[in-house]
Amino acid sequence: MACANFSFTLLVLCSCFATSFLVCHGFPVHHNNPLHHRHHPRFASHNYRDALTKSILFFEGQRSGSLIFDAEMTMQVDLVGGYYDAGDNVKFGFPMAFTTTMLSWSVLEFGGLMKGELQNAREAIRWATDYLLKATAHTDTIYVQVGDANKDHACWERPEDMDTPRSVFKVDKNSPGSDVAAETAAAFAAASLVFRRCDPTYAKLLLRRAIRVFQFADKYRGSYSNGLKRFVCPFYCSYSGYEDELLWGAAWLHKATKNPTYLNYIQVNGQTLGAAQFDNTFGWDNKHVGARILLSKAFLVQKLQSLHDYKGHADNFICSLIPGAPFSSAQYTPGGLLFKMSDSNMQYVTSTSFLLLTYAKYLTSAHTVVNCGGTAVTPKRLRAIAKNQVDYLLGDNPLKMSYMVGYGPRYPQRIHHRGSSLPSFSTHPGKIQCSSGFSVMNSQSPNPNVLVGAIVGGPDEHDRFPDERSDYEQSEPATYINAPLVGALAYLAHSFGQL
């Protein structure tokens, strides 16, 4: 299979990218690890290990590479690499950074259970951080997007055939972007912890960059959606504002540096930045819930009393998910799937499942439970809810449909993804013009290239899934859907003796 400048000559049963990553060997699982169970349950309805392998493999199919030149800029900017966010040919920095943070958090919490998949997960992280380092190479500037999404979406073409403008968009002191900058800082800080033991030089580089980028985010406040509205909206508008990212970024820098400056920042600014808000949706836009769970560990596990309130904030989120519990507010489909919104709902399923398992781990370490208005909810209950969500995704649902492509006997055949839906270079070496591909996009034929591991947006609130390529809300995969699931699958595979 020939490698083109832009990845995606499918599929990802193999990768055509030569890499020179430093091999980071996995660490043994210590016997005092609360996740290290001596006795595994006898039966699992799913092969979580296979799903884990495929969930990481997906990232290879999203890899990008090209040398970008923007005629409007005075310099040539090397923005080789990174990931396409979903089914188009645009590199959006905001969701890419969040994907990186969540892949890193998955490895930090459950990497010790991943065995052979740990190195693959690290390589997926490094592909992103290498790109983000380039995007932040200039002080007080971040290149946050490559490609004009409006023009890209007017074409249905393979990455190899791209002829739409590869415009580069940035935030700087004059047009700030605290949201995308603080998320990028979080990604660097989290990834620095992933590489701290196995590549300390790289880890130090990431952490220095995290500190610098967070300073930029905090000093020059503003949402990137303001200055770049016509380019980033409605695709990745920062609807929740930038306060959540500042709290989230500070939380990760506190974890990565142990510098009291960041703890003080959190204590002074936490309330202003929305620490106690009742916004219980965690995804690429809103990070409040993730920050609460992450900071609760400092109290629960590290016994940092000054962050006591974050246990209550985290409990409030968990209680909102528990059916029948006081303050429960979550909606579930008749088949049992958490349902937040119609557009790419599965991202909230995977992110919530990860948070449930991670918080259960913290609670177990602290020998405590969730307090829901006087009702105790145990870590075991949180794990059961998370497992049910993952099992639904993998096929335990009314349609008996796996929403992970390539996993199980029945999965989506017509995902909203240009590289997957159009013929590969090996079968059609000639150029496919911008508009020519729409005949394929609008057809009912299955995608010729199976994007193994891709998780689509998923069913609607009634468990229905039409499997239509044009339905981007339900049929489009995205990196930030997969990233948190990596950690959840590692936990489940280990729990059932598959790793």
Coordinates of C-alpha atoms in Angstrom, one line a residue:
M1 CA 0.0 0.0 0.0
A2 CA 1.6 3.3 -1.1
C3 CA 1.9 6.1 1.4
A4 CA 0.6 9.4 0.3
N5 CA 1.5 12.8 1.9
F6 CA -1.9 12.7 3.6
S7 CA -2.7 9.6 5.5
F8 CA -5.6 7.8 4.9
T9 CA -5.0 5.3 2.2
L10 CA -7.1 2.7 4.1
L11 CA -7.1 0.7 6.1
V12 CA -5.6 0.4 9.1
L13 CA -5.1 -3.3 9.2
C14 CA -1.5 -2.0 8.7
S15 CA 0.1 1.4 8.9
C16 CA 2.2 2.9 6.2
F17 CA 3.8 5.4 8.5
A18 CA 7.4 4.8 9.5
T19 CA 8.0 6.1 13.0
S20 CA 11.1 6.5 15.1
F21 CA 9.6 6.7 18.5
L22 CA 11.7 5.9 21.5
V23 CA 10.3 2.6 22.8
C24 CA 8.8 3.1 26.2
H25 CA 8.4 -0.1 28.0
G26 CA 5.4 -0.7 30.2
F27 CA 5.6 -0.8 33.9
P28 CA 4.5 -3.7 36.0
V29 CA 1.2 -3.6 37.8
H30 CA 2.0 -3.4 41.5
H31 CA 0.1 -5.5 44.0
N32 CA -1.1 -2.5 45.9
N33 CA -2.9 -1.2 42.8
P34 CA -6.6 -1.1 43.6
L35 CA -7.3 -2.4 40.1
H36 CA -5.1 -5.5 40.5
H37 CA -7.6 -8.2 41.2
R38 CA -6.4 -11.7 42.0
H39 CA -9.7 -13.3 40.9
H40 CA -11.3 -12.4 37.6
P41 CA -14.9 -12.9 36.8
R42 CA -15.4 -16.1 34.8
F43 CA -17.4 -14.8 31.9
A44 CA -17.3 -11.6 29.7
S45 CA -19.9 -11.0 27.0
H46 CA -17.3 -9.1 25.0
N47 CA -13.7 -9.4 24.0
Y48 CA -12.6 -6.1 25.5
R49 CA -9.0 -6.8 24.6
D50 CA -9.8 -7.0 20.9
A51 CA -11.9 -3.8 21.2
L52 CA -9.0 -2.1 23.0
T53 CA -6.6 -3.0 20.2
K54 CA -9.0 -1.7 17.6
S55 CA -9.8 1.5 19.5
I56 CA -6.1 2.5 19.4
L57 CA -5.6 1.3 15.8
F58 CA -8.3 3.8 14.7
F59 CA -5.9 6.7 15.4
E60 CA -3.5 5.5 12.7
G61 CA -6.3 5.9 10.2
Q62 CA -6.7 9.6 11.3
R63 CA -3.1 10.5 10.9
S64 CA -2.2 13.5 8.7
G65 CA 0.9 14.8 7.2
S66 CA 1.8 17.7 4.8
L67 CA 3.9 20.8 4.7
I68 CA 1.6 23.8 4.9
F69 CA 2.1 27.1 3.4
D70 CA -0.3 30.0 3.8
A71 CA 0.2 32.8 1.3
E72 CA -1.2 35.2 3.8
M73 CA 1.5 34.4 6.3
T74 CA 5.0 35.8 6.1
M75 CA 6.7 32.5 7.0
Q76 CA 6.4 28.9 6.1
V77 CA 5.0 26.9 9.0
D78 CA 5.8 23.3 9.4
L79 CA 2.6 21.7 10.6
V80 CA 3.3 18.1 9.5
G81 CA 1.4 15.5 11.4
G82 CA -1.5 15.6 13.8
Y83 CA -4.9 14.1 13.3
Y84 CA -8.0 14.8 11.3
D85 CA -10.7 15.1 13.9
A86 CA -13.4 13.0 12.2
G87 CA -14.5 12.3 8.7
D88 CA -13.3 15.4 6.9
N89 CA -9.8 16.6 6.0
V90 CA -9.4 19.5 8.5
K91 CA -7.0 19.6 11.5
F92 CA -8.9 21.3 14.3
G93 CA -6.5 22.0 17.2
F94 CA -9.2 22.3 19.9
P95 CA -10.6 18.8 19.7
M96 CA -7.1 17.4 18.9
A97 CA -5.7 18.8 22.1
F98 CA -8.6 17.3 24.1
T99 CA -8.1 14.0 22.4
T100 CA -4.5 14.1 23.5
T101 CA -5.4 14.9 27.1
M102 CA -7.9 12.1 27.3
L103 CA -5.6 9.5 25.6
S104 CA -2.9 10.5 28.1
W105 CA -5.3 10.3 31.1
S106 CA -6.4 6.8 29.8
V107 CA -2.7 5.7 29.9
L108 CA -2.0 7.4 33.3
E109 CA -4.9 5.7 35.0
F110 CA -5.0 2.3 33.2
G111 CA -1.8 2.0 31.2
G112 CA -0.4 -0.4 33.8
L113 CA -3.1 -2.8 32.7
M114 CA -2.6 -2.4 28.9
K115 CA 0.4 -4.7 28.4
G116 CA 1.2 -4.9 24.7
E117 CA -1.2 -2.1 23.9
L118 CA 0.6 0.4 26.1
Q119 CA 3.3 1.2 23.5
N120 CA 0.6 1.7 20.8
A121 CA -1.3 4.1 23.0
R122 CA 1.9 6.1 23.7
E123 CA 2.7 6.3 20.0
A124 CA -0.8 7.6 19.4
I125 CA -0.2 10.3 22.0
R126 CA 3.2 11.2 20.6
W127 CA 1.8 11.6 17.1
A128 CA -0.4 14.3 18.5
T129 CA 2.1 16.0 20.9
D130 CA 4.8 16.2 18.1
Y131 CA 2.3 18.2 16.1
L132 CA 1.1 20.3 19.0
L133 CA 4.8 21.2 19.7
K134 CA 5.1 22.6 16.2
A135 CA 1.8 24.4 16.5
T136 CA 3.1 26.2 19.6
A137 CA 6.7 26.8 18.5
H138 CA 6.3 30.6 18.5
T139 CA 5.8 32.3 21.8
D140 CA 2.3 33.6 22.5
T141 CA 1.0 32.1 19.3
I142 CA -0.8 28.8 18.6
Y143 CA -1.7 27.6 15.2
V144 CA -5.1 26.2 15.9
Q145 CA -6.5 25.0 12.6
V146 CA -5.3 23.8 9.2
G147 CA -7.9 23.9 6.4
D148 CA -10.9 26.0 5.8
A149 CA -13.8 23.8 7.0
N150 CA -16.4 25.4 4.9
K151 CA -14.5 24.9 1.7
D152 CA -13.4 21.4 2.8
H153 CA -17.0 20.4 3.5
A154 CA -18.0 21.5 0.0
C155 CA -15.9 18.6 -1.3
W156 CA -16.1 14.9 -0.7
E157 CA -12.6 13.8 -1.6
R158 CA -9.7 11.7 -0.3
P159 CA -7.0 13.3 1.8
E160 CA -4.5 12.4 -1.0
D161 CA -6.6 14.3 -3.5
M162 CA -7.1 17.5 -1.4
D163 CA -7.1 20.7 -3.5
T164 CA -9.0 22.9 -1.1
P165 CA -7.1 25.8 0.6
R166 CA -4.9 24.6 3.4
S167 CA -5.4 27.9 5.3
V168 CA -3.7 28.2 8.7
F169 CA -5.5 29.9 11.5
K170 CA -3.9 31.1 14.7
V171 CA -4.5 32.7 18.1
D172 CA -2.1 35.3 19.6
K173 CA -2.0 38.3 21.9
N174 CA -4.2 40.3 19.6
S175 CA -6.7 37.5 19.0
P176 CA -6.6 35.4 22.1
G177 CA -7.9 31.8 22.6
S178 CA -7.7 30.9 26.2
D179 CA -9.9 27.9 25.6
V180 CA -7.8 26.2 23.0
A181 CA -4.5 27.4 24.6
A182 CA -5.4 26.0 28.1
E183 CA -6.6 22.7 26.5
T184 CA -3.3 22.5 24.7
A185 CA -1.4 23.1 27.9
A186 CA -3.5 20.4 29.6
A187 CA -2.5 18.0 26.7
F188 CA 1.2 18.8 27.2
A189 CA 1.0 18.4 30.9
A190 CA -0.8 15.1 30.8
A191 CA 1.4 13.7 28.1
S192 CA 4.5 14.8 30.0
L193 CA 3.4 12.4 32.8
V194 CA 3.0 9.6 30.2
F195 CA 6.6 9.9 29.1
R196 CA 8.2 10.9 32.4
R197 CA 9.9 7.6 33.0
C198 CA 10.4 6.2 29.6
D199 CA 11.6 9.4 27.8
P200 CA 12.4 12.0 30.4
T201 CA 13.9 14.5 27.9
Y202 CA 10.7 14.5 25.9
A203 CA 8.6 14.7 29.0
K204 CA 10.5 17.8 30.2
L205 CA 10.1 19.5 26.8
L206 CA 6.3 18.8 27.0
L207 CA 6.1 20.2 30.5
R208 CA 8.1 23.4 29.7
R209 CA 5.7 24.0 26.8
A210 CA 2.7 23.3 29.0
I211 CA 3.8 26.0 31.4
R212 CA 4.5 28.5 28.7
V213 CA 1.2 27.9 26.8
F214 CA -0.9 28.1 30.0
Q215 CA 0.7 31.4 30.9
F216 CA -0.4 32.6 27.4
A217 CA -3.9 31.3 28.0
D218 CA -4.3 33.0 31.3
K219 CA -2.6 36.3 30.5
Y220 CA -4.4 37.0 27.3
R221 CA -8.0 36.0 28.0
G222 CA -10.7 35.5 25.5
S223 CA -12.4 32.8 23.5
Y224 CA -10.9 31.7 20.2
S225 CA -14.4 31.6 18.8
N226 CA -14.6 35.4 18.9
G227 CA -11.7 36.1 16.6
L228 CA -12.0 33.0 14.4
K229 CA -15.8 32.7 14.5
R230 CA -16.3 32.3 10.8
F231 CA -13.7 29.6 10.6
V232 CA -14.2 27.5 13.7
C233 CA -18.0 27.9 14.1
P234 CA -20.3 26.0 14.1
F235 CA -17.7 23.1 13.9
Y236 CA -15.8 23.6 17.1
C237 CA -17.2 26.8 18.7
S238 CA -16.2 27.2 22.3
Y239 CA -19.8 27.3 23.5
S240 CA -18.9 26.8 27.2
G241 CA -16.4 29.7 27.2
Y242 CA -12.8 29.4 28.3
E243 CA -13.1 29.3 32.1
D244 CA -13.5 25.5 32.2
E245 CA -10.3 25.1 30.2
L246 CA -8.3 27.4 32.5
L247 CA -9.4 25.3 35.5
W248 CA -8.7 22.0 33.6
G249 CA -5.3 23.2 32.5
A250 CA -4.4 24.4 35.9
A251 CA -5.5 21.0 37.4
W252 CA -3.2 19.2 34.9
L253 CA -0.3 21.5 35.6
H254 CA -0.8 21.0 39.3
K255 CA -0.6 17.3 38.8
A256 CA 2.4 17.4 36.5
T257 CA 4.5 20.0 38.3
K258 CA 3.5 19.7 41.9
N259 CA 4.3 23.5 41.9
P260 CA 2.2 25.2 44.6
T261 CA 1.6 28.1 42.2
Y262 CA -1.0 26.0 40.4
L263 CA -2.7 24.8 43.6
N264 CA -2.9 28.5 44.7
Y265 CA -4.3 29.4 41.3
I266 CA -7.0 26.7 41.7
Q267 CA -7.9 27.8 45.2
V268 CA -8.1 31.5 44.3
N269 CA -9.8 31.1 40.9
G270 CA -11.7 27.9 41.1
Q271 CA -15.1 29.3 41.9
T272 CA -14.8 32.1 39.3
L273 CA -13.8 29.5 36.8
G274 CA -17.0 27.4 37.5
A275 CA -15.8 24.7 39.8
A276 CA -19.2 24.3 41.4
Q277 CA -21.4 24.8 38.3
F278 CA -24.0 22.1 37.6
D279 CA -22.9 21.5 34.0
N280 CA -22.7 17.7 33.8
T281 CA -21.6 17.2 30.3
F282 CA -17.9 16.3 29.7
G283 CA -16.5 16.5 26.2
W284 CA -14.3 18.4 23.8
D285 CA -16.1 21.7 24.7
N286 CA -16.8 21.6 28.4
K287 CA -14.1 20.4 30.8
H288 CA -15.6 21.3 34.2
V289 CA -16.6 17.8 35.1
G290 CA -13.2 16.4 34.2
A291 CA -11.4 19.0 36.3
R292 CA -13.6 18.1 39.3
I293 CA -12.8 14.4 39.0
L294 CA -9.1 15.0 38.5
L295 CA -8.9 17.5 41.4
S296 CA -10.9 15.1 43.7
K297 CA -8.0 12.7 43.4
A298 CA -5.7 15.2 45.1
F299 CA -8.1 15.2 48.1
L300 CA -9.1 11.5 48.1
V301 CA -5.7 9.9 47.3
Q302 CA -3.1 12.5 48.1
K303 CA -5.1 13.8 51.1
L304 CA -4.8 17.4 50.0
Q305 CA -7.4 18.9 52.4
S306 CA -7.5 22.3 50.6
L307 CA -9.3 20.5 47.7
H308 CA -11.9 18.9 49.9
D309 CA -14.7 20.6 48.0
Y310 CA -13.9 18.8 44.8
K311 CA -15.0 15.5 46.3
G312 CA -18.5 17.1 46.7
H313 CA -18.3 18.6 43.2
A314 CA -17.4 15.2 41.7
D315 CA -20.1 13.5 43.7
N316 CA -22.7 15.9 42.3
F317 CA -21.8 14.8 38.8
I318 CA -21.9 11.1 39.6
C319 CA -25.2 11.5 41.4
S320 CA -26.7 13.1 38.3
L321 CA -26.0 9.8 36.4
I322 CA -27.5 7.3 38.9
P323 CA -31.0 6.3 38.0
G324 CA -33.3 6.8 40.9
A325 CA -30.8 8.6 43.0
P326 CA -31.5 12.1 44.5
F327 CA -30.6 14.8 42.0
S328 CA -30.5 12.3 39.2
S329 CA -30.9 14.1 35.9
A330 CA -29.4 11.9 33.2
Q331 CA -31.5 10.7 30.3
Y332 CA -31.2 7.1 29.1
T333 CA -32.6 5.5 26.0
P334 CA -35.1 2.6 26.4
G335 CA -32.2 0.3 25.7
G336 CA -30.1 1.8 28.5
L337 CA -27.7 4.2 26.7
L338 CA -26.8 7.5 28.3
F339 CA -28.2 10.1 26.0
K340 CA -26.9 13.7 26.2
M341 CA -27.6 15.1 22.7
S342 CA -28.3 14.0 19.1
D343 CA -25.0 15.1 17.6
S344 CA -22.3 12.6 18.3
N345 CA -23.8 11.3 21.5
M346 CA -21.4 8.5 21.9
Q347 CA -18.6 10.9 22.9
Y348 CA -20.5 11.5 26.1
V349 CA -21.0 7.8 26.6
T350 CA -17.3 7.1 26.4
S351 CA -16.1 10.1 28.4
T352 CA -18.6 9.4 31.1
S353 CA -17.7 5.7 31.3
F354 CA -14.1 6.7 31.7
L355 CA -14.9 9.2 34.5
L356 CA -17.0 6.6 36.3
L357 CA -14.2 4.0 36.3
T358 CA -11.6 6.6 37.2
Y359 CA -13.6 8.0 40.1
A360 CA -14.3 4.4 41.3
K361 CA -10.6 3.9 41.3
Y362 CA -10.0 7.0 43.5
L363 CA -12.8 6.1 45.8
T364 CA -11.5 2.6 46.3
S365 CA -8.1 4.0 47.1
A366 CA -9.6 6.2 49.7
H367 CA -12.0 3.5 51.0
T368 CA -15.0 5.8 50.6
V369 CA -18.2 6.1 48.5
V370 CA -20.3 8.6 46.7
N371 CA -22.8 10.5 48.8
C372 CA -26.0 11.2 46.9
G373 CA -28.2 13.2 49.2
G374 CA -27.6 10.7 52.0
T375 CA -27.6 7.7 49.8
A376 CA -24.3 5.9 49.5
V377 CA -23.2 4.8 46.0
T378 CA -20.3 2.4 45.9
P379 CA -17.4 2.2 43.5
K380 CA -18.8 -1.2 42.4
R381 CA -22.0 0.5 41.3
L382 CA -20.1 3.0 39.2
R383 CA -18.1 0.3 37.5
A384 CA -21.3 -1.6 36.7
I385 CA -22.8 1.5 35.1
A386 CA -19.7 2.1 33.1
K387 CA -19.6 -1.6 31.9
N388 CA -23.2 -1.4 30.8
Q389 CA -22.5 1.6 28.7
V390 CA -19.4 0.1 27.1
D391 CA -21.4 -3.2 26.5
Y392 CA -24.2 -1.3 24.8
L393 CA -21.6 0.4 22.5
L394 CA -20.1 -3.0 21.6
G395 CA -23.4 -4.6 20.8
D396 CA -25.6 -5.2 23.8
N397 CA -28.4 -3.1 22.5
P398 CA -31.8 -3.4 20.8
L399 CA -30.3 -3.5 17.3
K400 CA -27.5 -5.9 18.3
M401 CA -25.2 -3.4 16.6
S402 CA -21.6 -2.7 17.5
Y403 CA -21.0 1.0 17.2
M404 CA -17.3 0.3 16.8
V405 CA -16.4 -0.4 13.2
G406 CA -14.7 -3.8 12.7
Y407 CA -15.8 -5.2 16.1
G408 CA -18.4 -7.9 16.3
P409 CA -20.6 -9.5 13.6
R410 CA -22.6 -6.3 12.9
Y411 CA -21.3 -2.8 12.7
P412 CA -22.0 0.4 10.7
Q413 CA -21.2 0.0 7.0
R414 CA -21.7 3.5 5.7
I415 CA -19.8 5.8 8.1
H416 CA -19.5 9.5 7.4
H417 CA -15.8 9.5 6.5
R418 CA -14.2 10.5 3.2
G419 CA -11.2 8.2 3.3
S420 CA -13.3 5.2 4.3
S421 CA -16.1 5.8 1.8
L422 CA -14.0 6.5 -1.4
P423 CA -11.9 3.9 -3.2
S424 CA -8.3 3.6 -2.0
F425 CA -5.4 4.6 -4.2
S426 CA -4.5 1.0 -4.8
T427 CA -7.9 0.4 -6.5
H428 CA -8.3 3.9 -8.0
P429 CA -5.0 5.7 -8.4
G430 CA -6.6 8.5 -10.5
K431 CA -7.6 11.7 -8.8
I432 CA -11.2 12.0 -7.6
Q433 CA -12.3 15.6 -8.0
C434 CA -13.8 17.7 -5.3
S435 CA -17.5 17.2 -6.2
S436 CA -17.2 13.8 -7.8
G437 CA -17.1 12.1 -4.5
F438 CA -20.6 13.1 -3.6
S439 CA -22.1 10.4 -5.8
V440 CA -20.4 8.0 -3.4
M441 CA -21.3 9.9 -0.3
N442 CA -25.0 9.8 -1.3
S443 CA -25.0 6.2 -2.3
Q444 CA -26.2 3.2 -0.3
S445 CA -23.2 1.1 -1.0
P446 CA -21.0 0.0 2.0
N447 CA -17.7 1.8 2.5
P448 CA -15.0 0.0 0.6
N449 CA -12.4 0.7 3.3
V450 CA -13.1 -0.6 6.8
L451 CA -11.9 2.0 9.3
V452 CA -11.2 -0.5 12.1
G453 CA -11.9 0.8 15.6
A454 CA -13.8 3.9 14.6
I455 CA -16.7 4.6 16.9
V456 CA -19.6 6.5 15.4
G457 CA -21.9 9.1 16.9
G458 CA -24.4 6.3 17.7
P459 CA -28.1 5.8 18.0
D460 CA -30.8 8.4 18.7
E461 CA -32.8 8.7 21.9
H462 CA -35.0 5.8 20.8
D463 CA -32.1 3.4 20.1
R464 CA -32.5 3.9 16.3
F465 CA -29.6 4.0 13.9
P466 CA -30.2 4.4 10.2
D467 CA -26.6 3.7 9.1
E468 CA -26.7 6.5 6.5
R469 CA -23.4 8.1 5.3
S470 CA -25.0 11.6 5.0
D471 CA -26.1 11.5 8.7
Y472 CA -23.0 13.0 10.3
E473 CA -24.6 13.3 13.7
Q474 CA -25.0 9.5 14.0
S475 CA -22.5 8.1 11.5
E476 CA -19.4 10.1 11.9
P477 CA -16.5 8.9 14.0
A478 CA -14.1 11.2 15.9
T479 CA -10.9 10.9 17.8
Y480 CA -12.4 12.3 21.0
I481 CA -15.0 9.5 21.0
N482 CA -12.2 6.9 21.1
A483 CA -9.7 8.5 23.4
P484 CA -11.5 8.0 26.7
L485 CA -12.7 4.6 25.7
V486 CA -9.1 3.4 25.5
G487 CA -8.8 3.6 29.3
A488 CA -12.2 2.1 30.0
L489 CA -11.5 -0.9 27.7
A490 CA -8.1 -1.5 29.3
Y491 CA -9.8 -1.7 32.7
L492 CA -12.5 -4.0 31.5
A493 CA -10.1 -6.3 29.6
H494 CA -8.0 -6.6 32.7
S495 CA -11.0 -7.1 35.0
F496 CA -12.1 -10.1 32.9
G497 CA -8.7 -11.7 32.7
Q498 CA -8.2 -10.8 29.0
L499 CA -5.0 -8.8 29.6

